[in-house]
Amino acid sequence: MSITINVYESPLDSGLQSSLVALGLRNSFGLDVHALNLPGNYYAIAEKEGLVVAMRRFKRHVLKSRSGESIHALQACDTLTDVNARGLGLFSKLWGELKISVMADYTCTFNFPNDISYPIYIKDGFKTVNRIVTCLLRNPPKVLIETEEIYFDYV
């Protein structure tokens, strides 16, 4: 059984939204249903025999430095893999398809992984910038390693 992976831009059509909601319900995952209709997200989605078995959401950001320079970045957000499709490397395959599809338009991708996903992010080429926990900012800063410039979400 072959697994196909495609990247979609939100807002998603109603059929795909229904499939993602069903995936969340089957796996007791509180999917951010509101984000399915908002522009500014990419969804890397894996399907097996017409059934959605995994998805990763990436939110687009425009980050600005104090000097006014802008960069385009993606934040890895929700990730969901059906319990029956785990162990197939879909987390990395979804990220890989997104890189092929859209990463040429973005300076960086960032995330705030948990203890379970952290090793996979490192394996997939992510680097740890720092371990600062930001509690009061609506959106934590992004540090561009090469220039040591700090960027914030424009909002």
PDB file of N, CA and C in Angstrom, residues 17-124:
ATOM      1  N   GLN A  17     -10.886  19.268   4.913  1.00  0.00           N
ATOM      2  CA  GLN A  17     -11.127  19.640   6.313  1.00  0.00           C
ATOM      3  C   GLN A  17     -11.820  18.502   7.054  1.00  0.00           C
ATOM      4  N   SER A  18     -12.834  17.919   6.434  1.00  0.00           N
ATOM      5  CA  SER A  18     -13.560  16.801   7.060  1.00  0.00           C
ATOM      6  C   SER A  18     -12.635  15.621   7.325  1.00  0.00           C
ATOM      7  N   SER A  19     -11.739  15.346   6.376  1.00  0.00           N
ATOM      8  CA  SER A  19     -10.793  14.232   6.551  1.00  0.00           C
ATOM      9  C   SER A  19      -9.842  14.490   7.711  1.00  0.00           C
ATOM     10  N   LEU A  20      -9.382  15.740   7.860  1.00  0.00           N
ATOM     11  CA  LEU A  20      -8.477  16.069   8.958  1.00  0.00           C
ATOM     12  C   LEU A  20      -9.188  16.028  10.311  1.00  0.00           C
ATOM     13  N   VAL A  21     -10.418  16.507  10.338  1.00  0.00           N
ATOM     14  CA  VAL A  21     -11.204  16.444  11.573  1.00  0.00           C
ATOM     15  C   VAL A  21     -11.421  14.987  11.970  1.00  0.00           C
ATOM     16  N   ALA A  22     -11.733  14.137  10.997  1.00  0.00           N
ATOM     17  CA  ALA A  22     -11.926  12.705  11.277  1.00  0.00           C
ATOM     18  C   ALA A  22     -10.640  12.071  11.804  1.00  0.00           C
ATOM     19  N   LEU A  23      -9.493  12.442  11.223  1.00  0.00           N
ATOM     20  CA  LEU A  23      -8.202  11.944  11.704  1.00  0.00           C
ATOM     21  C   LEU A  23      -7.992  12.355  13.157  1.00  0.00           C
ATOM     22  N   GLY A  24      -8.283  13.612  13.481  1.00  0.00           N
ATOM     23  CA  GLY A  24      -8.159  14.080  14.856  1.00  0.00           C
ATOM     24  C   GLY A  24      -9.062  13.324  15.810  1.00  0.00           C
ATOM     25  N   LEU A  25     -10.308  13.102  15.403  1.00  0.00           N
ATOM     26  CA  LEU A  25     -11.254  12.379  16.262  1.00  0.00           C
ATOM     27  C   LEU A  25     -10.828  10.932  16.486  1.00  0.00           C
ATOM     28  N   ARG A  26     -10.356  10.267  15.415  1.00  0.00           N
ATOM     29  CA  ARG A  26      -9.907   8.872  15.533  1.00  0.00           C
ATOM     30  C   ARG A  26      -8.728   8.734  16.492  1.00  0.00           C
ATOM     31  N   ASN A  27      -7.968   9.804  16.661  1.00  0.00           N
ATOM     32  CA  ASN A  27      -6.738   9.736  17.443  1.00  0.00           C
ATOM     33  C   ASN A  27      -6.758  10.621  18.683  1.00  0.00           C
ATOM     34  N   SER A  28      -7.958  11.066  19.085  1.00  0.00           N
ATOM     35  CA  SER A  28      -8.136  11.892  20.284  1.00  0.00           C
ATOM     36  C   SER A  28      -7.190  13.088  20.287  1.00  0.00           C
ATOM     37  N   PHE A  29      -7.117  13.780  19.147  1.00  0.00           N
ATOM     38  CA  PHE A  29      -6.237  14.933  18.985  1.00  0.00           C
ATOM     39  C   PHE A  29      -7.087  16.178  18.809  1.00  0.00           C
ATOM     40  N   GLY A  30      -6.832  17.198  19.605  1.00  0.00           N
ATOM     41  CA  GLY A  30      -7.569  18.448  19.525  1.00  0.00           C
ATOM     42  C   GLY A  30      -7.053  19.311  18.387  1.00  0.00           C
ATOM     43  N   LEU A  31      -7.470  19.019  17.190  1.00  0.00           N
ATOM     44  CA  LEU A  31      -7.039  19.743  15.993  1.00  0.00           C
ATOM     45  C   LEU A  31      -7.514  21.192  16.036  1.00  0.00           C
ATOM     46  N   ASP A  32      -6.666  22.122  15.615  1.00  0.00           N
ATOM     47  CA  ASP A  32      -7.032  23.533  15.528  1.00  0.00           C
ATOM     48  C   ASP A  32      -7.890  23.721  14.269  1.00  0.00           C
ATOM     49  N   VAL A  33      -9.186  23.469  14.405  1.00  0.00           N
ATOM     50  CA  VAL A  33     -10.114  23.507  13.276  1.00  0.00           C
ATOM     51  C   VAL A  33     -10.199  24.915  12.691  1.00  0.00           C
ATOM     52  N   HIS A  34     -10.070  25.931  13.514  1.00  0.00           N
ATOM     53  CA  HIS A  34     -10.126  27.315  13.056  1.00  0.00           C
ATOM     54  C   HIS A  34      -9.034  27.591  12.018  1.00  0.00           C
ATOM     55  N   ALA A  35      -7.841  27.022  12.216  1.00  0.00           N
ATOM     56  CA  ALA A  35      -6.712  27.260  11.308  1.00  0.00           C
ATOM     57  C   ALA A  35      -6.960  26.684   9.912  1.00  0.00           C
ATOM     58  N   LEU A  36      -7.834  25.700   9.791  1.00  0.00           N
ATOM     59  CA  LEU A  36      -8.112  25.086   8.489  1.00  0.00           C
ATOM     60  C   LEU A  36      -8.689  26.100   7.502  1.00  0.00           C
ATOM     61  N   ASN A  37      -9.355  27.110   8.026  1.00  0.00           N
ATOM     62  CA  ASN A  37      -9.994  28.125   7.179  1.00  0.00           C
ATOM     63  C   ASN A  37      -9.195  29.418   7.054  1.00  0.00           C
ATOM     64  N   LEU A  38      -8.124  29.552   7.814  1.00  0.00           N
ATOM     65  CA  LEU A  38      -7.344  30.782   7.787  1.00  0.00           C
ATOM     66  C   LEU A  38      -6.269  30.727   6.708  1.00  0.00           C
ATOM     67  N   PRO A  39      -6.108  31.795   5.937  1.00  0.00           N
ATOM     68  CA  PRO A  39      -4.974  31.829   5.017  1.00  0.00           C
ATOM     69  C   PRO A  39      -3.675  31.919   5.816  1.00  0.00           C
ATOM     70  N   GLY A  40      -2.590  31.454   5.227  1.00  0.00           N
ATOM     71  CA  GLY A  40      -1.297  31.577   5.886  1.00  0.00           C
ATOM     72  C   GLY A  40      -0.752  30.305   6.476  1.00  0.00           C
ATOM     73  N   ASN A  41      -1.364  29.173   6.172  1.00  0.00           N
ATOM     74  CA  ASN A  41      -0.871  27.887   6.653  1.00  0.00           C
ATOM     75  C   ASN A  41      -0.620  26.955   5.475  1.00  0.00           C
ATOM     76  N   TYR A  42       0.390  26.136   5.625  1.00  0.00           N
ATOM     77  CA  TYR A  42       0.603  25.012   4.705  1.00  0.00           C
ATOM     78  C   TYR A  42       0.307  23.737   5.472  1.00  0.00           C
ATOM     79  N   TYR A  43      -0.278  22.779   4.794  1.00  0.00           N
ATOM     80  CA  TYR A  43      -0.536  21.468   5.365  1.00  0.00           C
ATOM     81  C   TYR A  43       0.144  20.422   4.503  1.00  0.00           C
ATOM     82  N   ALA A  44       1.080  19.677   5.091  1.00  0.00           N
ATOM     83  CA  ALA A  44       1.660  18.516   4.427  1.00  0.00           C
ATOM     84  C   ALA A  44       0.826  17.336   4.902  1.00  0.00           C
ATOM     85  N   ILE A  45       0.198  16.625   3.951  1.00  0.00           N
ATOM     86  CA  ILE A  45      -0.788  15.604   4.299  1.00  0.00           C
ATOM     87  C   ILE A  45      -0.423  14.283   3.624  1.00  0.00           C
ATOM     88  N   ALA A  46      -0.436  13.209   4.412  1.00  0.00           N
ATOM     89  CA  ALA A  46      -0.158  11.860   3.908  1.00  0.00           C
ATOM     90  C   ALA A  46      -1.471  11.095   3.809  1.00  0.00           C
ATOM     91  N   GLU A  47      -1.654  10.424   2.675  1.00  0.00           N
ATOM     92  CA  GLU A  47      -2.853   9.609   2.459  1.00  0.00           C
ATOM     93  C   GLU A  47      -2.458   8.195   2.061  1.00  0.00           C
ATOM     94  N   LYS A  48      -3.231   7.257   2.560  1.00  0.00           N
ATOM     95  CA  LYS A  48      -3.051   5.852   2.222  1.00  0.00           C
ATOM     96  C   LYS A  48      -4.416   5.310   1.837  1.00  0.00           C
ATOM     97  N   GLU A  49      -4.534   4.847   0.592  1.00  0.00           N
ATOM     98  CA  GLU A  49      -5.798   4.325   0.070  1.00  0.00           C
ATOM     99  C   GLU A  49      -6.939   5.321   0.238  1.00  0.00           C
ATOM    100  N   GLY A  50      -6.668   6.597  -0.010  1.00  0.00           N
ATOM    101  CA  GLY A  50      -7.688   7.633   0.063  1.00  0.00           C
ATOM    102  C   GLY A  50      -8.032   8.107   1.468  1.00  0.00           C
ATOM    103  N   LEU A  51      -7.362   7.576   2.480  1.00  0.00           N
ATOM    104  CA  LEU A  51      -7.621   7.954   3.869  1.00  0.00           C
ATOM    105  C   LEU A  51      -6.443   8.787   4.377  1.00  0.00           C
ATOM    106  N   VAL A  52      -6.730   9.954   4.970  1.00  0.00           N
ATOM    107  CA  VAL A  52      -5.676  10.791   5.540  1.00  0.00           C
ATOM    108  C   VAL A  52      -5.140  10.091   6.784  1.00  0.00           C
ATOM    109  N   VAL A  53      -3.807   9.845   6.794  1.00  0.00           N
ATOM    110  CA  VAL A  53      -3.190   9.138   7.917  1.00  0.00           C
ATOM    111  C   VAL A  53      -2.211  10.000   8.702  1.00  0.00           C
ATOM    112  N   ALA A  54      -1.827  11.165   8.155  1.00  0.00           N
ATOM    113  CA  ALA A  54      -0.910  12.045   8.888  1.00  0.00           C
ATOM    114  C   ALA A  54      -0.966  13.448   8.299  1.00  0.00           C
ATOM    115  N   MET A  55      -0.653  14.435   9.137  1.00  0.00           N
ATOM    116  CA  MET A  55      -0.575  15.812   8.650  1.00  0.00           C
ATOM    117  C   MET A  55       0.354  16.616   9.544  1.00  0.00           C
ATOM    118  N   ARG A  56       0.965  17.625   8.933  1.00  0.00           N
ATOM    119  CA  ARG A  56       1.746  18.621   9.664  1.00  0.00           C
ATOM    120  C   ARG A  56       1.327  19.983   9.153  1.00  0.00           C
ATOM    121  N   ARG A  57       1.099  20.907  10.089  1.00  0.00           N
ATOM    122  CA  ARG A  57       0.729  22.279   9.726  1.00  0.00           C
ATOM    123  C   ARG A  57       1.923  23.188   9.941  1.00  0.00           C
ATOM    124  N   PHE A  58       2.142  24.095   8.989  1.00  0.00           N
ATOM    125  CA  PHE A  58       3.207  25.079   9.061  1.00  0.00           C
ATOM    126  C   PHE A  58       2.599  26.458   8.848  1.00  0.00           C
ATOM    127  N   LYS A  59       2.820  27.354   9.794  1.00  0.00           N
ATOM    128  CA  LYS A  59       2.259  28.705   9.736  1.00  0.00           C
ATOM    129  C   LYS A  59       3.291  29.673   9.177  1.00  0.00           C
ATOM    130  N   ARG A  60       2.863  30.523   8.249  1.00  0.00           N
ATOM    131  CA  ARG A  60       3.748  31.527   7.659  1.00  0.00           C
ATOM    132  C   ARG A  60       3.874  32.734   8.575  1.00  0.00           C
ATOM    133  N   HIS A  61       5.099  33.269   8.653  1.00  0.00           N
ATOM    134  CA  HIS A  61       5.376  34.477   9.425  1.00  0.00           C
ATOM    135  C   HIS A  61       6.239  35.416   8.593  1.00  0.00           C
ATOM    136  N   VAL A  62       6.088  36.705   8.840  1.00  0.00           N
ATOM    137  CA  VAL A  62       7.053  37.697   8.379  1.00  0.00           C
ATOM    138  C   VAL A  62       7.683  38.231   9.648  1.00  0.00           C
ATOM    139  N   LEU A  63       8.985  37.986   9.809  1.00  0.00           N
ATOM    140  CA  LEU A  63       9.697  38.407  11.007  1.00  0.00           C
ATOM    141  C   LEU A  63      10.507  39.655  10.685  1.00  0.00           C
ATOM    142  N   LYS A  64      10.506  40.610  11.609  1.00  0.00           N
ATOM    143  CA  LYS A  64      11.208  41.880  11.399  1.00  0.00           C
ATOM    144  C   LYS A  64      12.277  42.059  12.456  1.00  0.00           C
ATOM    145  N   SER A  65      13.391  42.666  12.040  1.00  0.00           N
ATOM    146  CA  SER A  65      14.458  42.991  12.980  1.00  0.00           C
ATOM    147  C   SER A  65      14.241  44.413  13.495  1.00  0.00           C
ATOM    148  N   ARG A  66      15.022  44.799  14.483  1.00  0.00           N
ATOM    149  CA  ARG A  66      14.934  46.167  15.005  1.00  0.00           C
ATOM    150  C   ARG A  66      15.248  47.186  13.916  1.00  0.00           C
ATOM    151  N   SER A  67      16.117  46.819  12.974  1.00  0.00           N
ATOM    152  CA  SER A  67      16.494  47.745  11.900  1.00  0.00           C
ATOM    153  C   SER A  67      15.468  47.787  10.766  1.00  0.00           C
ATOM    154  N   GLY A  68      14.416  46.954  10.857  1.00  0.00           N
ATOM    155  CA  GLY A  68      13.356  46.971   9.857  1.00  0.00           C
ATOM    156  C   GLY A  68      13.495  45.936   8.758  1.00  0.00           C
ATOM    157  N   GLU A  69      14.564  45.146   8.780  1.00  0.00           N
ATOM    158  CA  GLU A  69      14.730  44.082   7.788  1.00  0.00           C
ATOM    159  C   GLU A  69      13.682  42.997   8.028  1.00  0.00           C
ATOM    160  N   SER A  70      13.130  42.454   6.945  1.00  0.00           N
ATOM    161  CA  SER A  70      12.120  41.393   7.046  1.00  0.00           C
ATOM    162  C   SER A  70      12.658  40.091   6.476  1.00  0.00           C
ATOM    163  N   ILE A  71      12.256  38.995   7.094  1.00  0.00           N
ATOM    164  CA  ILE A  71      12.503  37.673   6.532  1.00  0.00           C
ATOM    165  C   ILE A  71      11.200  36.888   6.591  1.00  0.00           C
ATOM    166  N   HIS A  72      11.057  35.940   5.697  1.00  0.00           N
ATOM    167  CA  HIS A  72       9.891  35.060   5.683  1.00  0.00           C
ATOM    168  C   HIS A  72      10.282  33.749   6.353  1.00  0.00           C
ATOM    169  N   ALA A  73       9.427  33.294   7.258  1.00  0.00           N
ATOM    170  CA  ALA A  73       9.719  32.093   8.031  1.00  0.00           C
ATOM    171  C   ALA A  73       8.470  31.237   8.161  1.00  0.00           C
ATOM    172  N   LEU A  74       8.684  29.956   8.417  1.00  0.00           N
ATOM    173  CA  LEU A  74       7.592  29.029   8.699  1.00  0.00           C
ATOM    174  C   LEU A  74       7.750  28.488  10.107  1.00  0.00           C
ATOM    175  N   GLN A  75       6.643  28.384  10.811  1.00  0.00           N
ATOM    176  CA  GLN A  75       6.635  27.761  12.127  1.00  0.00           C
ATOM    177  C   GLN A  75       5.932  26.423  12.011  1.00  0.00           C
ATOM    178  N   ALA A  76       6.616  25.364  12.392  1.00  0.00           N
ATOM    179  CA  ALA A  76       5.992  24.048  12.434  1.00  0.00           C
ATOM    180  C   ALA A  76       5.010  24.046  13.604  1.00  0.00           C
ATOM    181  N   CYS A  77       3.771  23.680  13.328  1.00  0.00           N
ATOM    182  CA  CYS A  77       2.733  23.721  14.369  1.00  0.00           C
ATOM    183  C   CYS A  77       2.230  22.309  14.650  1.00  0.00           C
ATOM    184  N   ASP A  78       0.944  22.080  14.415  1.00  0.00           N
ATOM    185  CA  ASP A  78       0.330  20.789  14.705  1.00  0.00           C
ATOM    186  C   ASP A  78       0.940  19.667  13.870  1.00  0.00           C
ATOM    187  N   THR A  79       1.105  18.523  14.507  1.00  0.00           N
ATOM    188  CA  THR A  79       1.510  17.305  13.819  1.00  0.00           C
ATOM    189  C   THR A  79       0.618  16.192  14.335  1.00  0.00           C
ATOM    190  N   LEU A  80       0.098  15.399  13.440  1.00  0.00           N
ATOM    191  CA  LEU A  80      -0.803  14.311  13.827  1.00  0.00           C
ATOM    192  C   LEU A  80      -0.582  13.119  12.913  1.00  0.00           C
ATOM    193  N   THR A  81      -0.308  11.968  13.499  1.00  0.00           N
ATOM    194  CA  THR A  81      -0.165  10.726  12.746  1.00  0.00           C
ATOM    195  C   THR A  81      -1.114   9.697  13.340  1.00  0.00           C
ATOM    196  N   ASP A  82      -1.886   9.047  12.483  1.00  0.00           N
ATOM    197  CA  ASP A  82      -2.814   8.000  12.923  1.00  0.00           C
ATOM    198  C   ASP A  82      -2.038   6.917  13.662  1.00  0.00           C
ATOM    199  N   VAL A  83      -2.618   6.419  14.724  1.00  0.00           N
ATOM    200  CA  VAL A  83      -1.951   5.410  15.552  1.00  0.00           C
ATOM    201  C   VAL A  83      -1.530   4.198  14.709  1.00  0.00           C
ATOM    202  N   ASN A  84      -2.276   3.862  13.663  1.00  0.00           N
ATOM    203  CA  ASN A  84      -1.952   2.709  12.827  1.00  0.00           C
ATOM    204  C   ASN A  84      -0.893   3.016  11.767  1.00  0.00           C
ATOM    205  N   ALA A  85      -0.464   4.268  11.658  1.00  0.00           N
ATOM    206  CA  ALA A  85       0.544   4.642  10.662  1.00  0.00           C
ATOM    207  C   ALA A  85       1.831   5.120  11.323  1.00  0.00           C
ATOM    208  N   ARG A  86       1.940   4.962  12.617  1.00  0.00           N
ATOM    209  CA  ARG A  86       3.145   5.405  13.320  1.00  0.00           C
ATOM    210  C   ARG A  86       4.289   4.434  13.059  1.00  0.00           C
ATOM    211  N   GLY A  87       5.512   4.976  13.118  1.00  0.00           N
ATOM    212  CA  GLY A  87       6.686   4.152  12.889  1.00  0.00           C
ATOM    213  C   GLY A  87       7.069   4.031  11.421  1.00  0.00           C
ATOM    214  N   LEU A  88       6.384   4.769  10.551  1.00  0.00           N
ATOM    215  CA  LEU A  88       6.674   4.716   9.112  1.00  0.00           C
ATOM    216  C   LEU A  88       7.532   5.892   8.653  1.00  0.00           C
ATOM    217  N   GLY A  89       7.960   6.740   9.585  1.00  0.00           N
ATOM    218  CA  GLY A  89       8.780   7.891   9.227  1.00  0.00           C
ATOM    219  C   GLY A  89       8.002   9.033   8.605  1.00  0.00           C
ATOM    220  N   LEU A  90       6.691   9.085   8.840  1.00  0.00           N
ATOM    221  CA  LEU A  90       5.856  10.109   8.205  1.00  0.00           C
ATOM    222  C   LEU A  90       6.181  11.515   8.709  1.00  0.00           C
ATOM    223  N   PHE A  91       6.567  11.668   9.962  1.00  0.00           N
ATOM    224  CA  PHE A  91       6.925  12.981  10.506  1.00  0.00           C
ATOM    225  C   PHE A  91       7.996  13.613   9.613  1.00  0.00           C
ATOM    226  N   SER A  92       9.052  12.871   9.333  1.00  0.00           N
ATOM    227  CA  SER A  92      10.148  13.367   8.497  1.00  0.00           C
ATOM    228  C   SER A  92       9.748  13.477   7.032  1.00  0.00           C
ATOM    229  N   LYS A  93       8.955  12.541   6.553  1.00  0.00           N
ATOM    230  CA  LYS A  93       8.541  12.574   5.140  1.00  0.00           C
ATOM    231  C   LYS A  93       7.652  13.779   4.850  1.00  0.00           C
ATOM    232  N   LEU A  94       6.786  14.139   5.774  1.00  0.00           N
ATOM    233  CA  LEU A  94       5.933  15.314   5.590  1.00  0.00           C
ATOM    234  C   LEU A  94       6.785  16.581   5.552  1.00  0.00           C
ATOM    235  N   TRP A  95       7.763  16.677   6.458  1.00  0.00           N
ATOM    236  CA  TRP A  95       8.683  17.814   6.475  1.00  0.00           C
ATOM    237  C   TRP A  95       9.479  17.852   5.175  1.00  0.00           C
ATOM    238  N   GLY A  96       9.934  16.697   4.709  1.00  0.00           N
ATOM    239  CA  GLY A  96      10.699  16.629   3.465  1.00  0.00           C
ATOM    240  C   GLY A  96       9.908  17.113   2.271  1.00  0.00           C
ATOM    241  N   GLU A  97       8.648  16.759   2.190  1.00  0.00           N
ATOM    242  CA  GLU A  97       7.807  17.201   1.073  1.00  0.00           C
ATOM    243  C   GLU A  97       7.563  18.701   1.133  1.00  0.00           C
ATOM    244  N   LEU A  98       7.395  19.239   2.333  1.00  0.00           N
ATOM    245  CA  LEU A  98       7.225  20.683   2.464  1.00  0.00           C
ATOM    246  C   LEU A  98       8.477  21.410   1.991  1.00  0.00           C
ATOM    247  N   LYS A  99       9.669  20.895   2.352  1.00  0.00           N
ATOM    248  CA  LYS A  99      10.919  21.526   1.914  1.00  0.00           C
ATOM    249  C   LYS A  99      11.000  21.563   0.387  1.00  0.00           C
ATOM    250  N   ILE A 100      10.645  20.486  -0.251  1.00  0.00           N
ATOM    251  CA  ILE A 100      10.684  20.430  -1.716  1.00  0.00           C
ATOM    252  C   ILE A 100       9.673  21.408  -2.313  1.00  0.00           C
ATOM    253  N   SER A 101       8.508  21.495  -1.716  1.00  0.00           N
ATOM    254  CA  SER A 101       7.404  22.277  -2.285  1.00  0.00           C
ATOM    255  C   SER A 101       7.524  23.779  -2.104  1.00  0.00           C
ATOM    256  N   VAL A 102       7.903  24.249  -0.900  1.00  0.00           N
ATOM    257  CA  VAL A 102       7.803  25.690  -0.636  1.00  0.00           C
ATOM    258  C   VAL A 102       9.008  26.340   0.038  1.00  0.00           C
ATOM    259  N   MET A 103       9.977  25.596   0.541  1.00  0.00           N
ATOM    260  CA  MET A 103      11.031  26.196   1.359  1.00  0.00           C
ATOM    261  C   MET A 103      11.917  27.186   0.614  1.00  0.00           C
ATOM    262  N   ALA A 104      11.954  27.162  -0.691  1.00  0.00           N
ATOM    263  CA  ALA A 104      12.766  28.126  -1.436  1.00  0.00           C
ATOM    264  C   ALA A 104      12.306  29.561  -1.175  1.00  0.00           C
ATOM    265  N   ASP A 105      11.062  29.727  -0.736  1.00  0.00           N
ATOM    266  CA  ASP A 105      10.507  31.058  -0.481  1.00  0.00           C
ATOM    267  C   ASP A 105      10.718  31.542   0.958  1.00  0.00           C
ATOM    268  N   TYR A 106      11.376  30.738   1.806  1.00  0.00           N
ATOM    269  CA  TYR A 106      11.485  31.051   3.230  1.00  0.00           C
ATOM    270  C   TYR A 106      12.932  31.014   3.697  1.00  0.00           C
ATOM    271  N   THR A 107      13.281  31.934   4.593  1.00  0.00           N
ATOM    272  CA  THR A 107      14.627  32.012   5.137  1.00  0.00           C
ATOM    273  C   THR A 107      14.876  30.923   6.162  1.00  0.00           C
ATOM    274  N   CYS A 108      13.856  30.620   6.966  1.00  0.00           N
ATOM    275  CA  CYS A 108      14.045  29.630   8.024  1.00  0.00           C
ATOM    276  C   CYS A 108      12.708  29.017   8.428  1.00  0.00           C
ATOM    277  N   THR A 109      12.823  27.947   9.169  1.00  0.00           N
ATOM    278  CA  THR A 109      11.675  27.294   9.794  1.00  0.00           C
ATOM    279  C   THR A 109      12.016  27.159  11.269  1.00  0.00           C
ATOM    280  N   PHE A 110      11.037  27.394  12.126  1.00  0.00           N
ATOM    281  CA  PHE A 110      11.295  27.275  13.559  1.00  0.00           C
ATOM    282  C   PHE A 110      10.155  26.551  14.242  1.00  0.00           C
ATOM    283  N   ASN A 111      10.433  26.099  15.452  1.00  0.00           N
ATOM    284  CA  ASN A 111       9.436  25.396  16.242  1.00  0.00           C
ATOM    285  C   ASN A 111       9.892  25.382  17.694  1.00  0.00           C
ATOM    286  N   PHE A 112       9.017  24.936  18.540  1.00  0.00           N
ATOM    287  CA  PHE A 112       9.282  24.787  19.956  1.00  0.00           C
ATOM    288  C   PHE A 112       8.907  23.355  20.323  1.00  0.00           C
ATOM    289  N   PRO A 113       9.781  22.384  19.973  1.00  0.00           N
ATOM    290  CA  PRO A 113       9.424  20.968  20.101  1.00  0.00           C
ATOM    291  C   PRO A 113       9.309  20.512  21.545  1.00  0.00           C
ATOM    292  N   ASN A 114       8.563  19.436  21.720  1.00  0.00           N
ATOM    293  CA  ASN A 114       8.450  18.821  23.039  1.00  0.00           C
ATOM    294  C   ASN A 114       9.494  17.700  23.152  1.00  0.00           C
ATOM    295  N   ASP A 115       9.510  17.022  24.278  1.00  0.00           N
ATOM    296  CA  ASP A 115      10.516  15.979  24.511  1.00  0.00           C
ATOM    297  C   ASP A 115      10.417  14.832  23.507  1.00  0.00           C
ATOM    298  N   ILE A 116       9.224  14.569  23.007  1.00  0.00           N
ATOM    299  CA  ILE A 116       9.041  13.476  22.049  1.00  0.00           C
ATOM    300  C   ILE A 116       9.536  13.873  20.660  1.00  0.00           C
ATOM    301  N   SER A 117       9.217  15.085  20.221  1.00  0.00           N
ATOM    302  CA  SER A 117       9.564  15.489  18.855  1.00  0.00           C
ATOM    303  C   SER A 117      10.978  16.058  18.722  1.00  0.00           C
ATOM    304  N   TYR A 118      11.588  16.496  19.820  1.00  0.00           N
ATOM    305  CA  TYR A 118      12.907  17.131  19.747  1.00  0.00           C
ATOM    306  C   TYR A 118      13.942  16.274  18.996  1.00  0.00           C
ATOM    307  N   PRO A 119      14.121  14.986  19.333  1.00  0.00           N
ATOM    308  CA  PRO A 119      15.134  14.192  18.618  1.00  0.00           C
ATOM    309  C   PRO A 119      14.871  14.085  17.113  1.00  0.00           C
ATOM    310  N   ILE A 120      13.610  14.067  16.733  1.00  0.00           N
ATOM    311  CA  ILE A 120      13.285  13.965  15.304  1.00  0.00           C
ATOM    312  C   ILE A 120      13.630  15.266  14.601  1.00  0.00           C
ATOM    313  N   TYR A 121      13.363  16.398  15.238  1.00  0.00           N
ATOM    314  CA  TYR A 121      13.732  17.686  14.639  1.00  0.00           C
ATOM    315  C   TYR A 121      15.244  17.768  14.433  1.00  0.00           C
ATOM    316  N   ILE A 122      16.018  17.330  15.421  1.00  0.00           N
ATOM    317  CA  ILE A 122      17.477  17.353  15.297  1.00  0.00           C
ATOM    318  C   ILE A 122      17.904  16.443  14.142  1.00  0.00           C
ATOM    319  N   LYS A 123      17.307  15.262  14.049  1.00  0.00           N
ATOM    320  CA  LYS A 123      17.617  14.338  12.953  1.00  0.00           C
ATOM    321  C   LYS A 123      17.289  14.960  11.595  1.00  0.00           C
ATOM    322  N   ASP A 124      16.224  15.777  11.546  1.00  0.00           N
ATOM    323  CA  ASP A 124      15.786  16.402  10.297  1.00  0.00           C
ATOM    324  C   ASP A 124      16.553  17.678   9.959  1.00  0.00           C
TER     325      ASP A 124
END
